[in-house]
Amino acid sequence: MQQLSLLDSVVIPDTAQLRAAELRQQLEYHNRCYYELDAPEISDAEYDALFRELQAIEAERPDLLAPDSPTLRVGGKAQPRFSQVRHRLPMLSLENALQEEEIRGFEQRVRSLLALPDDVVVDYQCEPKMDGLAMELVYQDGLLVQASTRGDGEVGEEVTANIRTVRNVPLRLSGEQLPGLLEVRGEVYLPLAAFQQLNQQREEEGEPPFANPRNAAAGSIRQLDPAVVARRPLAMVCYGVGMIETEVRTQTELMAQLAGWGLPVSDQARQVCGIEDAVACFLDLQERRDSLQYEIDGMVIKVDDLRLQQELGEKSRSPRWAIACKFPPRQATTWINEIILSVGRTGVITPVANLEPVELSGVTVSRATLHNWDEMRRKDIRVGDRVIVERAGDVIPAVVKVLLDQRSGAEQELPEPDLCPVCGSRAAREPGEVAVRCQGGLACPPQLAESIIHFASRDAMDIDGLGSKYIEQLISLGLVKDIADLYRLTRDDFMQFERMGDKLAENLLAAIAASKQQELARFIFALGIRHVGERTAKTLAERFGSIDNLQAATLEELTSIRDVGPTVAISIRSFFDALANQAVLQRLKEAGVAPTVEEKRVGGRLTGLTFVFTGTLAHLGRDEAKKLVESEGGNVTGSVSKKTDYVVAGTEAGSKLEKARALGVKVLSEDEFVTLLAT
Ligand code: IVH
């Protein structure tokens, strides 16, 4: 027996170790299928299950947490600040060519420095110039050990934990003949779709949007909390090396070598013969610029032969063997004819400029976002202004500058709205926020879908089966104009949907009907009052006991509640003060929506606690004591068990007191009980 348990203690960790290694390998494989090959082989749920299994093993056995574990990709602990890293070889920058002639001038310099005869053609590698943030990764024996930003070229910041969250950066190199030391350089960037989504989210959350994907990437990488970085889908593309032990002869071969080790390289790089082909490549890339899923600001031409690169060498800050050919900026000059207000799905009101249509790198532009009123004031944008617009990764261009010297004096500022342009409810901006929001959440058409999806969701009213797909259809068929309409739907309404059967319609109607008696806390949460999450909703339900009481609560009453600060209190008041919201609440009531409260939950100081009384109490009758406990959310039972929290013992307490002591249950005197109630 003894031997067996010894064996156990050896075998069990090994099993965990093997399983962890297997899971790591599977996860990295599926990661690559998803992010690099765009061909996932398993569902997100299956991936999550594997991921969670590995997380669980590592939580139990921290010794198994390897530096290449995919669980590091969700971000570890936040750090107070970044430490500095001196690059072994400086990270240079590039000289720019703004015109075709300057590209030819570059070739002239290369040829004369190398003293090449006229009949020798130079091969070049043409690569997109990624508009992101330069980064150096260090791999030791194949393992990613350090990542640092370019900084001033000599010293950068150590951002290893953040880079580990970038999904296409291998935590361990794969393939053959791995170098002992590899310093690989490249650009971290945010793909356009992610950039647009991030900016939209930031505007909805009242944060200033990023001006372009590069700023977004740089801002993300400089986050001190890697978990925040993990939620930004950054990507990296490698374009060069620092220190490396390798035999490759050309830049083209080098890129193939890096790709062979699992590092991401550009699929747009081209090897060309002679500078005229490089120019053609540049013009072609410029034309295709808008079809790429990431922002580029030019093309880099590099002498392909690494020996020639070495011969050409470097100037103080840039190599003589490469040049950055910049695209002309996507800017144009036009007029702002009008500024309209657009209301988003979460109620944020965004000023949008209607422009005199203008051609901007092949696209006619007639609208530009002005983001918010702070931005508008900072740039001093007015109706009638002559402005420079730029497309910087966004589909919708932005106004970058007002030509102030072209003002006539007739231009007009647009004040911040105090009413929603769509539903007429009050619009306001919270202190410290940049976004102005419509407060009529329940009755404002642009917010309708979002408010119903939230209302029906699992943690809110939990209307089983009523997801966004049906909700969008109900809205587009005009059957639902606010949440109260849900309770007026009939079987025939649902039968208009495609692929809807009797049973399904009945189930949906039953789920809607069942939600009429949903708990008050969930109902309050379901209303989607800004800043009122599940926890606050629960506190409010316990404190006020009914929606009418909550609706009548003053700011003072609200702020007197623990967890409810002035911002939350103002938000609750604004919500109930909006006439449109009041009308919807009234209609919900008429439709029979009557949220329930368990009596004993009101008050809540003793919520979840179980009491047993024994012996004779000097001042309180048994019934009175019981009511007191229940009015504070506690339970009173007749017998003592392990689940009993307190036994309140009066005089002549008998076996219950003994049992309490035997089980280690806390015993209170009558006075202590009264004190507990009072605190
Ligand atoms: S090579 C020694 N290749 O452009 C040469 N740079 O303006 C170093 N960049 O700091 C750079 N795409 O961040 C190179 N395909 C590419 C690039 C690229 C973007 C950035 C890089 C560099 C900056 C120089």
XYZ file of C-alpha atoms and ligand atoms in Angstrom:
703
model
C 0.000 0.000 0.000
C 2.754 2.336 1.038
C 4.504 1.800 -2.263
C 1.346 2.399 -4.239
C 0.721 5.791 -2.674
C 4.316 6.756 -3.307
C 3.867 5.752 -6.891
C 0.680 7.795 -6.996
C 2.472 10.920 -5.945
C 4.868 10.515 -8.827
C 2.390 9.432 -11.476
C -0.267 12.078 -10.847
C 1.963 15.100 -11.435
C 3.325 13.457 -14.565
C -0.157 12.994 -15.912
C -0.927 16.639 -15.267
C 2.356 17.631 -16.852
C 1.712 15.538 -19.928
C -1.826 16.773 -20.253
C -0.687 20.398 -19.852
C 1.913 19.948 -22.588
C -0.647 18.288 -24.833
C -3.174 21.067 -24.228
C -0.575 23.749 -24.906
C 0.320 22.129 -28.181
C -3.319 21.739 -29.237
C -4.180 25.302 -28.282
C -1.223 26.764 -30.179
C -2.131 24.636 -33.188
C -5.756 25.844 -33.156
C -4.560 29.369 -32.557
C -2.553 29.241 -35.762
C -5.431 27.661 -37.677
C -7.642 30.505 -36.534
C -5.392 33.537 -36.720
C -2.914 32.735 -39.434
C -4.587 30.266 -41.738
C -8.086 31.640 -41.166
C -9.290 28.017 -41.158
C -10.473 27.036 -37.672
C -10.902 23.322 -37.095
C -12.789 23.500 -33.809
C -15.568 25.717 -32.468
C -14.932 28.614 -30.083
C -16.633 26.632 -27.320
C -14.337 23.644 -27.869
C -11.319 25.960 -27.840
C -12.550 27.553 -24.604
C -12.980 24.137 -22.994
C -9.360 23.186 -23.774
C -8.186 26.592 -22.624
C -10.046 26.378 -19.330
C -8.756 22.864 -18.709
C -5.182 24.133 -19.078
C -5.929 27.145 -16.866
C -7.287 24.819 -14.188
C -4.194 22.593 -14.284
C -1.900 25.624 -14.059
C -3.896 27.131 -11.205
C -3.453 23.931 -9.229
C 0.130 23.367 -10.276
C 1.863 26.741 -10.745
C 5.117 24.840 -11.329
C 3.659 23.700 -14.667
C 3.039 27.255 -15.918
C 5.443 27.378 -18.851
C 6.640 30.655 -20.405
C 5.040 29.550 -23.681
C 1.660 28.673 -22.234
C -1.226 30.023 -24.360
C -2.953 30.988 -21.114
C -0.460 33.863 -20.906
C -2.189 35.239 -23.970
C -5.101 36.495 -21.876
C -2.746 38.664 -19.872
C -1.182 38.258 -16.467
C -0.779 40.710 -13.619
C -0.685 44.428 -14.301
C 2.657 46.089 -13.699
C 3.325 49.496 -12.141
C 5.492 50.696 -15.062
C 7.646 49.365 -17.891
C 11.339 48.768 -17.445
C 13.849 49.938 -20.029
C 15.678 47.734 -22.493
C 18.800 48.684 -24.417
C 18.675 47.162 -27.911
C 21.805 45.153 -28.686
C 21.807 46.727 -32.160
C 20.091 50.102 -32.571
C 16.672 50.073 -34.231
C 17.073 52.422 -37.180
C 14.520 54.405 -39.078
C 14.202 54.913 -42.825
C 14.772 57.729 -45.226
C 11.671 58.775 -47.115
C 10.977 59.085 -50.833
C 7.908 61.152 -51.585
C 8.136 61.086 -55.360
C 9.002 58.482 -57.962
C 12.125 60.421 -58.880
C 13.396 60.067 -55.331
C 13.077 56.289 -55.645
C 15.275 56.416 -58.749
C 17.667 58.684 -56.870
C 17.948 55.966 -54.216
C 18.999 53.427 -56.848
C 21.572 55.871 -58.199
C 23.160 56.177 -54.760
C 23.142 52.402 -54.260
C 24.780 51.822 -57.638
C 27.451 54.435 -57.178
C 28.307 53.347 -53.622
C 28.673 49.774 -54.811
C 30.369 50.926 -58.032
C 28.131 48.636 -60.046
C 28.620 48.404 -63.790
C 25.618 49.474 -65.887
C 24.688 45.958 -66.929
C 24.261 44.654 -63.362
C 20.658 44.661 -62.189
C 19.977 45.097 -58.462
C 17.336 42.879 -56.913
C 15.040 44.499 -54.382
C 12.535 43.286 -51.859
C 9.390 45.463 -51.793
C 7.360 45.307 -48.599
C 4.307 47.213 -47.383
C 5.237 49.885 -44.874
C 3.033 48.902 -42.003
C 1.574 51.812 -40.064
C 1.991 50.536 -36.539
C 4.561 50.398 -33.824
C 8.085 48.978 -34.205
C 8.914 46.100 -31.899
C 11.838 43.813 -31.189
C 11.294 40.238 -30.039
C 14.062 38.154 -28.527
C 13.925 34.362 -28.811
C 16.403 32.286 -26.872
C 16.596 28.633 -27.885
C 13.250 29.142 -29.583
C 11.468 30.604 -26.574
C 10.110 34.160 -26.577
C 11.945 35.770 -23.665
C 11.622 39.494 -24.293
C 9.739 42.063 -26.328
C 10.545 45.745 -26.404
C 9.351 48.846 -28.207
C 11.675 50.816 -30.459
C 11.783 53.787 -28.080
C 14.448 56.221 -29.275
C 16.099 53.448 -31.292
C 18.703 52.763 -28.592
C 16.518 52.149 -25.534
C 12.923 50.977 -25.564
C 10.356 49.712 -23.079
C 9.991 46.098 -22.047
C 6.491 44.948 -23.009
C 6.893 41.150 -22.994
C 3.659 40.381 -21.108
C 1.709 42.549 -23.538
C 3.284 40.999 -26.615
C 2.449 37.518 -25.345
C -1.217 38.466 -25.800
C -0.669 39.146 -29.524
C -2.114 35.988 -31.048
C 0.060 35.614 -34.110
C 3.328 36.020 -32.182
C 4.620 32.508 -31.420
C 5.552 32.007 -27.782
C 7.869 29.254 -28.980
C 9.367 28.961 -32.463
C 8.649 25.864 -34.483
C 10.456 24.209 -37.374
C 14.034 23.201 -38.009
C 17.447 24.569 -37.050
C 16.300 27.063 -34.475
C 18.911 29.714 -33.692
C 20.273 29.986 -30.134
C 19.538 33.713 -30.204
C 17.136 35.477 -32.528
C 16.270 39.143 -32.379
C 13.424 39.699 -34.769
C 11.957 43.052 -35.631
C 8.605 44.008 -36.969
C 5.548 46.120 -36.621
C 2.649 45.611 -34.234
C -0.592 46.891 -35.692
C -4.328 46.850 -35.186
C -6.281 45.507 -38.174
C -8.788 48.000 -39.567
C -11.936 46.151 -38.528
C -10.678 45.935 -34.955
C -9.683 49.602 -35.033
C -13.143 50.665 -36.159
C -14.788 48.471 -33.549
C -12.505 49.755 -30.794
C -13.240 53.375 -31.689
C -16.958 52.745 -31.815
C -16.791 51.102 -28.410
C -14.719 53.976 -27.040
C -17.220 56.526 -28.308
C -20.061 54.547 -26.753
C -18.206 54.416 -23.471
C -17.536 58.126 -23.632
C -13.793 57.789 -24.210
C -11.971 59.792 -26.873
C -11.466 57.770 -30.058
C -7.994 57.008 -31.434
C -7.084 59.188 -34.417
C -5.715 56.259 -36.451
C -4.844 52.556 -36.129
C -1.214 53.383 -35.319
C -2.191 55.432 -32.265
C -4.568 52.666 -31.261
C -1.797 50.053 -31.504
C 0.680 52.236 -29.631
C -1.893 53.098 -26.960
C -2.746 49.415 -26.558
C 0.839 48.204 -26.247
C 1.543 50.851 -23.632
C -1.255 49.581 -21.379
C 0.165 48.483 -18.050
C -2.463 45.780 -17.671
C -1.856 42.922 -20.139
C -5.467 41.764 -19.694
C -6.585 45.003 -21.382
C -4.103 44.405 -24.224
C -5.424 40.858 -24.602
C -8.855 42.257 -25.468
C -7.420 44.309 -28.350
C -6.836 42.029 -31.339
C -3.353 43.299 -32.187
C -1.217 41.501 -34.744
C 2.427 41.604 -35.703
C 4.321 41.321 -38.957
C 8.078 40.743 -38.953
C 10.319 42.526 -41.472
C 13.867 42.172 -40.249
C 16.301 40.965 -37.655
C 18.787 42.326 -35.158
C 21.175 39.670 -33.880
C 20.756 36.329 -35.568
C 22.839 33.240 -36.253
C 21.866 32.220 -39.776
C 23.291 31.488 -43.181
C 20.628 33.091 -45.377
C 21.813 35.295 -48.237
C 18.904 37.563 -49.110
C 16.077 39.488 -47.454
C 13.638 37.254 -49.363
C 15.267 34.124 -47.940
C 15.333 35.683 -44.502
C 11.587 36.270 -44.582
C 11.037 32.668 -45.706
C 13.270 31.518 -42.856
C 11.296 33.560 -40.290
C 8.027 32.209 -41.667
C 9.467 28.693 -41.406
C 9.965 29.246 -37.685
C 6.332 30.224 -37.322
C 6.836 33.995 -37.283
C 4.280 36.153 -39.119
C 5.643 37.858 -42.247
C 3.871 39.914 -44.902
C 2.091 38.064 -47.677
C 2.402 41.216 -49.790
C 6.209 41.293 -50.023
C 7.615 40.989 -53.574
C 11.088 40.352 -54.889
C 11.741 42.492 -57.978
C 14.602 42.958 -60.491
C 15.698 46.553 -60.938
C 14.278 49.832 -59.716
C 11.669 50.261 -62.468
C 9.927 47.101 -61.285
C 10.105 48.443 -57.744
C 8.403 51.679 -58.893
C 5.706 49.655 -60.646
C 5.270 47.600 -57.493
C 4.865 50.822 -55.493
C 2.174 52.184 -57.829
C 0.370 48.848 -57.754
C 0.439 48.699 -53.950
C -0.829 52.269 -53.747
C -3.811 51.257 -55.854
C -4.507 48.242 -53.702
C -4.006 50.108 -50.451
C -7.711 50.323 -49.635
C -8.313 46.628 -50.197
C -5.916 45.598 -47.432
C -7.261 44.813 -43.970
C -4.641 46.941 -42.265
C -3.352 50.446 -42.712
C -0.109 50.983 -44.635
C 1.484 54.345 -45.294
C 3.857 53.362 -48.059
C 6.215 50.714 -49.326
C 9.737 49.887 -48.204
C 12.285 49.005 -50.864
C 15.253 46.988 -49.581
C 18.344 45.822 -51.432
C 17.687 42.093 -51.384
C 21.265 40.793 -51.122
C 22.356 40.830 -47.471
C 26.047 41.082 -48.409
C 25.353 44.185 -50.451
C 23.330 45.545 -47.518
C 26.365 45.107 -45.316
C 28.610 46.755 -47.856
C 26.300 49.752 -48.125
C 26.093 50.070 -44.344
C 24.285 52.741 -42.388
C 24.219 56.443 -41.865
C 23.695 57.628 -38.298
C 19.949 56.865 -38.102
C 19.043 54.983 -41.272
C 20.430 52.256 -43.510
C 21.745 53.120 -46.983
C 20.213 49.914 -48.376
C 16.530 50.749 -47.862
C 14.082 53.545 -48.523
C 10.504 54.200 -47.436
C 8.336 55.301 -50.348
C 5.455 57.206 -48.771
C 1.958 57.356 -50.213
C 0.499 60.829 -50.592
C -1.741 61.526 -47.570
C -5.397 60.746 -48.126
C -6.439 64.308 -47.505
C -8.687 66.724 -49.332
C -10.057 70.211 -48.748
C -13.787 70.890 -48.696
C -16.606 72.728 -46.856
C -18.829 71.711 -43.974
C -22.352 72.381 -45.226
C -24.146 71.223 -42.126
C -23.570 69.345 -38.887
C -26.131 66.686 -38.084
C -26.553 64.687 -34.897
C -26.456 60.932 -35.088
C -27.765 58.777 -32.233
C -26.074 55.416 -31.752
C -27.397 52.134 -30.387
C -26.327 53.029 -26.869
C -27.696 56.569 -26.959
C -24.436 58.388 -27.647
C -25.070 61.472 -29.779
C -22.284 62.051 -32.302
C -21.876 65.216 -34.381
C -21.380 64.332 -38.053
C -20.364 66.842 -40.722
C -22.206 66.870 -44.038
C -19.498 67.905 -46.469
C -19.490 69.391 -49.910
C -18.725 66.106 -51.735
C -15.031 65.763 -52.529
C -12.875 63.096 -54.145
C -10.434 61.469 -51.745
C -8.100 58.825 -53.214
C -10.750 57.434 -55.514
C -13.718 57.697 -53.147
C -16.299 60.480 -53.021
C -16.550 61.697 -49.471
C -19.604 63.565 -48.223
C -19.554 62.888 -44.487
C -16.995 63.114 -41.724
C -17.307 62.237 -38.082
C -16.546 65.036 -35.666
C -16.408 62.508 -32.785
C -17.705 64.670 -29.927
C -18.013 68.230 -28.682
C -14.620 68.292 -26.954
C -12.954 67.359 -30.233
C -15.052 69.882 -32.106
C -14.044 72.677 -29.730
C -10.396 71.625 -29.716
C -10.296 71.972 -33.494
C -12.741 74.907 -33.421
C -14.962 73.325 -36.080
C -17.996 75.339 -37.219
C -20.741 74.985 -39.803
C -19.573 76.682 -43.012
C -15.868 76.093 -42.338
C -13.390 75.180 -45.043
C -11.645 72.077 -43.713
C -9.062 69.411 -44.466
C -10.491 65.907 -44.278
C -8.422 62.749 -44.023
C -9.106 59.062 -44.268
C -6.925 57.406 -41.679
C -7.981 53.800 -41.586
C -11.574 54.711 -40.918
C -14.188 54.243 -43.593
C -15.689 57.524 -42.415
C -13.093 60.253 -42.745
C -12.309 62.761 -40.033
C -11.860 66.508 -40.136
C -8.222 67.104 -39.248
C -7.984 70.856 -39.529
C -9.990 74.017 -40.103
C -8.527 76.568 -42.530
C -9.055 79.457 -40.150
C -7.701 82.103 -42.520
C -10.520 81.308 -44.953
C -13.291 82.173 -42.510
C -15.842 84.765 -43.553
C -17.224 85.305 -40.073
C -20.566 83.724 -40.942
C -19.518 80.270 -39.671
C -21.565 78.952 -36.783
C -20.668 76.897 -33.752
C -22.903 73.976 -32.888
C -23.865 73.959 -29.211
C -24.078 70.720 -27.246
C -27.647 69.395 -27.556
C -29.822 69.157 -24.474
C -32.497 67.152 -26.271
C -32.170 63.941 -28.248
C -32.679 64.786 -31.948
C -34.580 61.527 -32.464
C -36.874 60.982 -29.475
C -36.806 64.417 -27.845
C -35.764 63.074 -24.434
C -33.253 64.985 -22.354
C -29.681 64.624 -23.546
C -26.793 65.155 -21.159
C -23.159 64.586 -20.597
C -21.903 63.174 -17.322
C -19.035 64.891 -15.547
C -15.706 63.690 -16.910
C -17.321 62.124 -19.994
C -16.851 63.199 -23.575
C -20.071 61.675 -24.884
C -23.465 63.365 -24.809
C -26.169 60.750 -24.345
C -29.896 60.535 -24.864
C -31.515 59.634 -21.543
C -34.679 58.160 -23.063
C -33.243 54.666 -23.269
C -36.542 52.805 -23.381
C -38.249 54.880 -26.021
C -35.519 56.075 -28.367
C -35.719 54.212 -31.702
C -31.954 53.938 -32.407
C -31.526 52.380 -28.962
C -34.501 50.064 -29.353
C -32.824 46.834 -30.472
C -30.074 47.131 -27.906
C -32.490 47.902 -25.078
C -34.737 44.935 -25.915
C -31.808 42.533 -26.366
C -30.567 43.554 -22.931
C -34.062 43.407 -21.406
C -34.639 39.833 -22.588
C -31.115 38.576 -21.824
C -30.350 35.747 -19.417
C -29.146 37.873 -16.509
C -31.995 40.346 -16.960
C -35.598 39.191 -17.632
C -34.319 35.825 -18.874
C -36.854 35.435 -21.677
C -35.734 32.084 -22.952
C -35.308 31.875 -26.736
C -35.860 35.581 -27.436
C -32.448 36.478 -28.804
C -31.235 39.280 -31.040
C -32.314 37.506 -34.244
C -36.010 37.485 -33.303
C -35.799 40.913 -31.694
C -34.413 42.487 -34.896
C -37.261 40.846 -36.846
C -39.912 42.028 -34.393
C -38.602 45.563 -34.795
C -38.327 45.468 -38.566
C -41.885 44.108 -38.869
C -43.007 47.037 -36.724
C -44.426 44.675 -34.088
C -42.329 46.027 -31.243
C -41.633 49.699 -30.626
C -40.598 49.386 -27.003
C -40.177 46.654 -24.380
C -43.816 46.902 -23.289
C -44.902 45.757 -26.768
C -43.290 42.369 -26.071
C -46.160 41.601 -23.694
C -48.760 42.340 -26.368
C -47.377 39.905 -28.938
C -49.632 37.134 -30.177
C -49.075 33.750 -31.727
C -49.985 35.215 -35.144
C -47.312 37.869 -34.780
C -44.630 35.229 -34.369
C -46.060 33.076 -37.142
C -45.057 35.790 -39.642
C -41.423 34.815 -39.067
C -39.606 32.499 -41.407
C -39.177 28.957 -40.088
C -41.455 29.541 -37.095
C -43.560 26.636 -35.883
C -46.522 26.463 -33.487
C -44.446 24.964 -30.731
C -41.683 27.529 -30.989
C -44.157 30.424 -31.015
C -45.906 28.976 -27.977
C -42.617 28.579 -26.134
C -41.644 32.162 -26.871
C -45.015 33.480 -25.705
C -44.810 31.361 -22.555
C -41.306 32.643 -21.804
C -42.461 36.241 -22.278
C -45.501 35.669 -20.057
C -43.385 33.992 -17.366
C -41.113 37.019 -17.202
C -44.011 39.190 -15.976
C -43.315 37.865 -12.494
C -39.557 38.138 -12.745
C -37.643 39.265 -9.641
C -37.542 43.005 -9.064
C -33.733 43.121 -9.045
C -33.603 41.555 -12.502
C -36.321 43.907 -13.747
C -34.375 46.943 -12.535
C -31.230 45.616 -14.198
C -33.235 44.859 -17.369
C -34.275 48.506 -17.741
C -30.722 49.265 -18.833
C -30.286 52.323 -16.633
C -26.767 53.548 -17.208
C -24.368 52.588 -14.388
C -26.924 50.209 -12.856
C -25.386 46.769 -13.113
C -26.655 43.569 -11.546
C -25.240 44.314 -8.116
C -26.615 47.832 -7.891
C -29.977 46.595 -9.175
C -30.058 44.058 -6.364
C -29.228 46.671 -3.757
C -31.938 48.960 -5.134
C -34.515 46.161 -5.149
C -33.720 45.278 -1.547
C -33.762 48.889 -0.437
C -36.922 50.062 -2.240
C -38.986 46.895 -2.610
C -40.945 48.113 -5.647
C -40.394 49.938 -8.897
C -42.793 52.688 -7.752
C -40.698 53.340 -4.646
C -37.519 53.416 -6.686
C -39.110 55.746 -9.215
C -40.054 58.121 -6.399
C -36.651 58.061 -4.691
C -34.908 61.415 -4.352
C -31.249 62.002 -5.118
C -30.545 62.233 -1.368
C -32.215 58.890 -0.711
C -30.321 57.290 -3.555
C -26.917 58.609 -2.552
C -27.477 57.514 1.047
C -27.267 53.906 -0.158
C -23.962 52.123 0.076
C -22.546 51.491 -3.449
C -24.624 54.319 -4.971
C -22.486 57.366 -5.675
C -23.637 60.667 -7.209
C -23.032 59.494 -10.810
C -25.236 56.435 -10.356
C -27.878 58.400 -8.469
C -28.062 61.087 -11.170
C -28.284 58.416 -13.834
C -31.192 56.701 -12.031
C -33.038 59.993 -11.568
C -32.489 61.038 -15.211
C -33.841 57.695 -16.333
C -37.059 57.965 -14.328
C -37.441 61.672 -15.088
C -37.537 61.026 -18.832
C -41.221 61.203 -19.756
C -40.733 58.678 -22.542
C -39.353 56.144 -20.053
C -42.220 56.840 -17.669
C -44.699 56.091 -20.440
C -43.032 52.748 -21.187
C -43.019 51.812 -17.475
C -46.723 52.631 -17.288
C -47.425 50.463 -20.321
C -45.408 47.615 -18.785
C -47.572 47.866 -15.678
C -50.755 47.833 -17.765
C -49.486 44.771 -19.598
C -49.287 42.960 -16.254
C -45.564 43.127 -15.656
C -45.380 42.925 -11.874
C -41.880 42.207 -10.639
C -41.827 40.215 -7.444
C -39.967 40.687 -4.220
C -39.636 38.106 -1.532
C -40.767 39.938 1.581
C -37.908 38.751 3.698
C -35.363 40.051 1.239
C -36.298 43.634 1.919
C -33.901 45.436 4.208
C -31.348 42.747 3.917
C -29.017 43.290 6.856
C -29.400 39.640 7.875
C -29.909 38.321 4.347
C -28.944 34.673 4.057
C -28.452 34.164 7.813
C -30.327 31.507 9.783
C -31.327 31.996 13.429
C -32.644 29.654 16.111
C -34.177 30.976 19.332
C -34.036 28.977 22.545
C -35.005 29.688 26.151
C -37.032 32.694 27.304
C -36.157 36.157 26.007
C -36.493 38.936 28.603
C -37.668 41.771 26.348
C -38.775 40.312 23.036
C -41.542 37.827 22.414
C -40.594 34.909 20.138
C -42.862 36.166 17.347
C -41.507 39.655 17.594
C -37.930 38.393 17.427
C -38.797 36.224 14.416
C -40.366 39.170 12.584
C -37.315 41.298 13.266
C -35.020 38.687 11.736
C -37.249 38.175 8.710
C -37.714 41.870 8.104
C -33.936 42.066 7.729
C -33.877 39.186 5.270
C -32.889 36.408 7.692
C -34.515 33.019 8.356
C -35.718 31.538 11.634
C -35.818 27.779 12.055
C -36.775 25.520 14.936
C -33.771 23.231 15.185
C -30.025 23.705 15.317
C -27.838 22.302 12.535
C -24.495 23.020 10.922
C -26.326 25.465 8.687
C -27.485 27.581 11.626
C -25.583 30.856 11.816
C -26.712 32.058 15.244
C -28.488 30.580 18.245
C -30.048 33.292 20.394
C -30.231 31.944 23.931
C -32.554 33.337 26.643
C -32.882 32.020 30.179
C -33.404 28.315 30.737
C -32.069 27.415 27.320
C -31.822 23.660 27.007
C -30.701 21.080 24.439
C -30.565 23.512 21.505
C -27.905 25.515 23.281
C -25.909 22.369 23.970
C -26.178 21.315 20.352
C -25.074 24.768 19.184
C -21.972 24.519 21.352
C -21.246 21.011 20.130
C -21.500 22.130 16.492
C -19.537 25.318 17.096
C -22.488 27.548 16.128
C -22.228 31.121 17.400
C -24.392 31.773 20.476
C -25.802 35.243 21.197
C -27.422 36.623 24.312
C -30.598 38.652 23.822
C -28.601 41.889 24.212
C -26.036 40.785 21.649
C -28.886 39.916 19.269
C -30.379 43.394 19.650
C -26.948 44.943 19.054
C -26.537 42.835 15.894
C -29.871 44.125 14.616
C -28.919 47.699 15.340
C -25.543 47.673 13.582
S 12.668 48.172 -42.122
C 16.658 49.339 -40.709
N 10.388 47.375 -43.094
O 8.950 52.125 -40.564
C 15.329 49.354 -41.310
N 10.378 49.130 -41.518
O 10.232 54.715 -40.948
C 14.295 49.306 -40.318
N 8.151 49.923 -40.914
O 10.778 52.120 -37.591
C 12.969 49.275 -40.814
N 7.029 48.557 -42.201
O 8.670 50.722 -37.656
C 11.005 48.226 -42.271
N 8.417 46.542 -44.006
C 9.043 47.385 -43.181
C 8.335 48.296 -42.383
C 9.048 49.162 -41.565
C 6.937 49.528 -41.311
C 8.403 51.010 -39.944
C 9.377 50.648 -38.858
C 10.436 51.698 -38.869
C 9.770 52.785 -39.640
C 10.824 53.618 -40.336
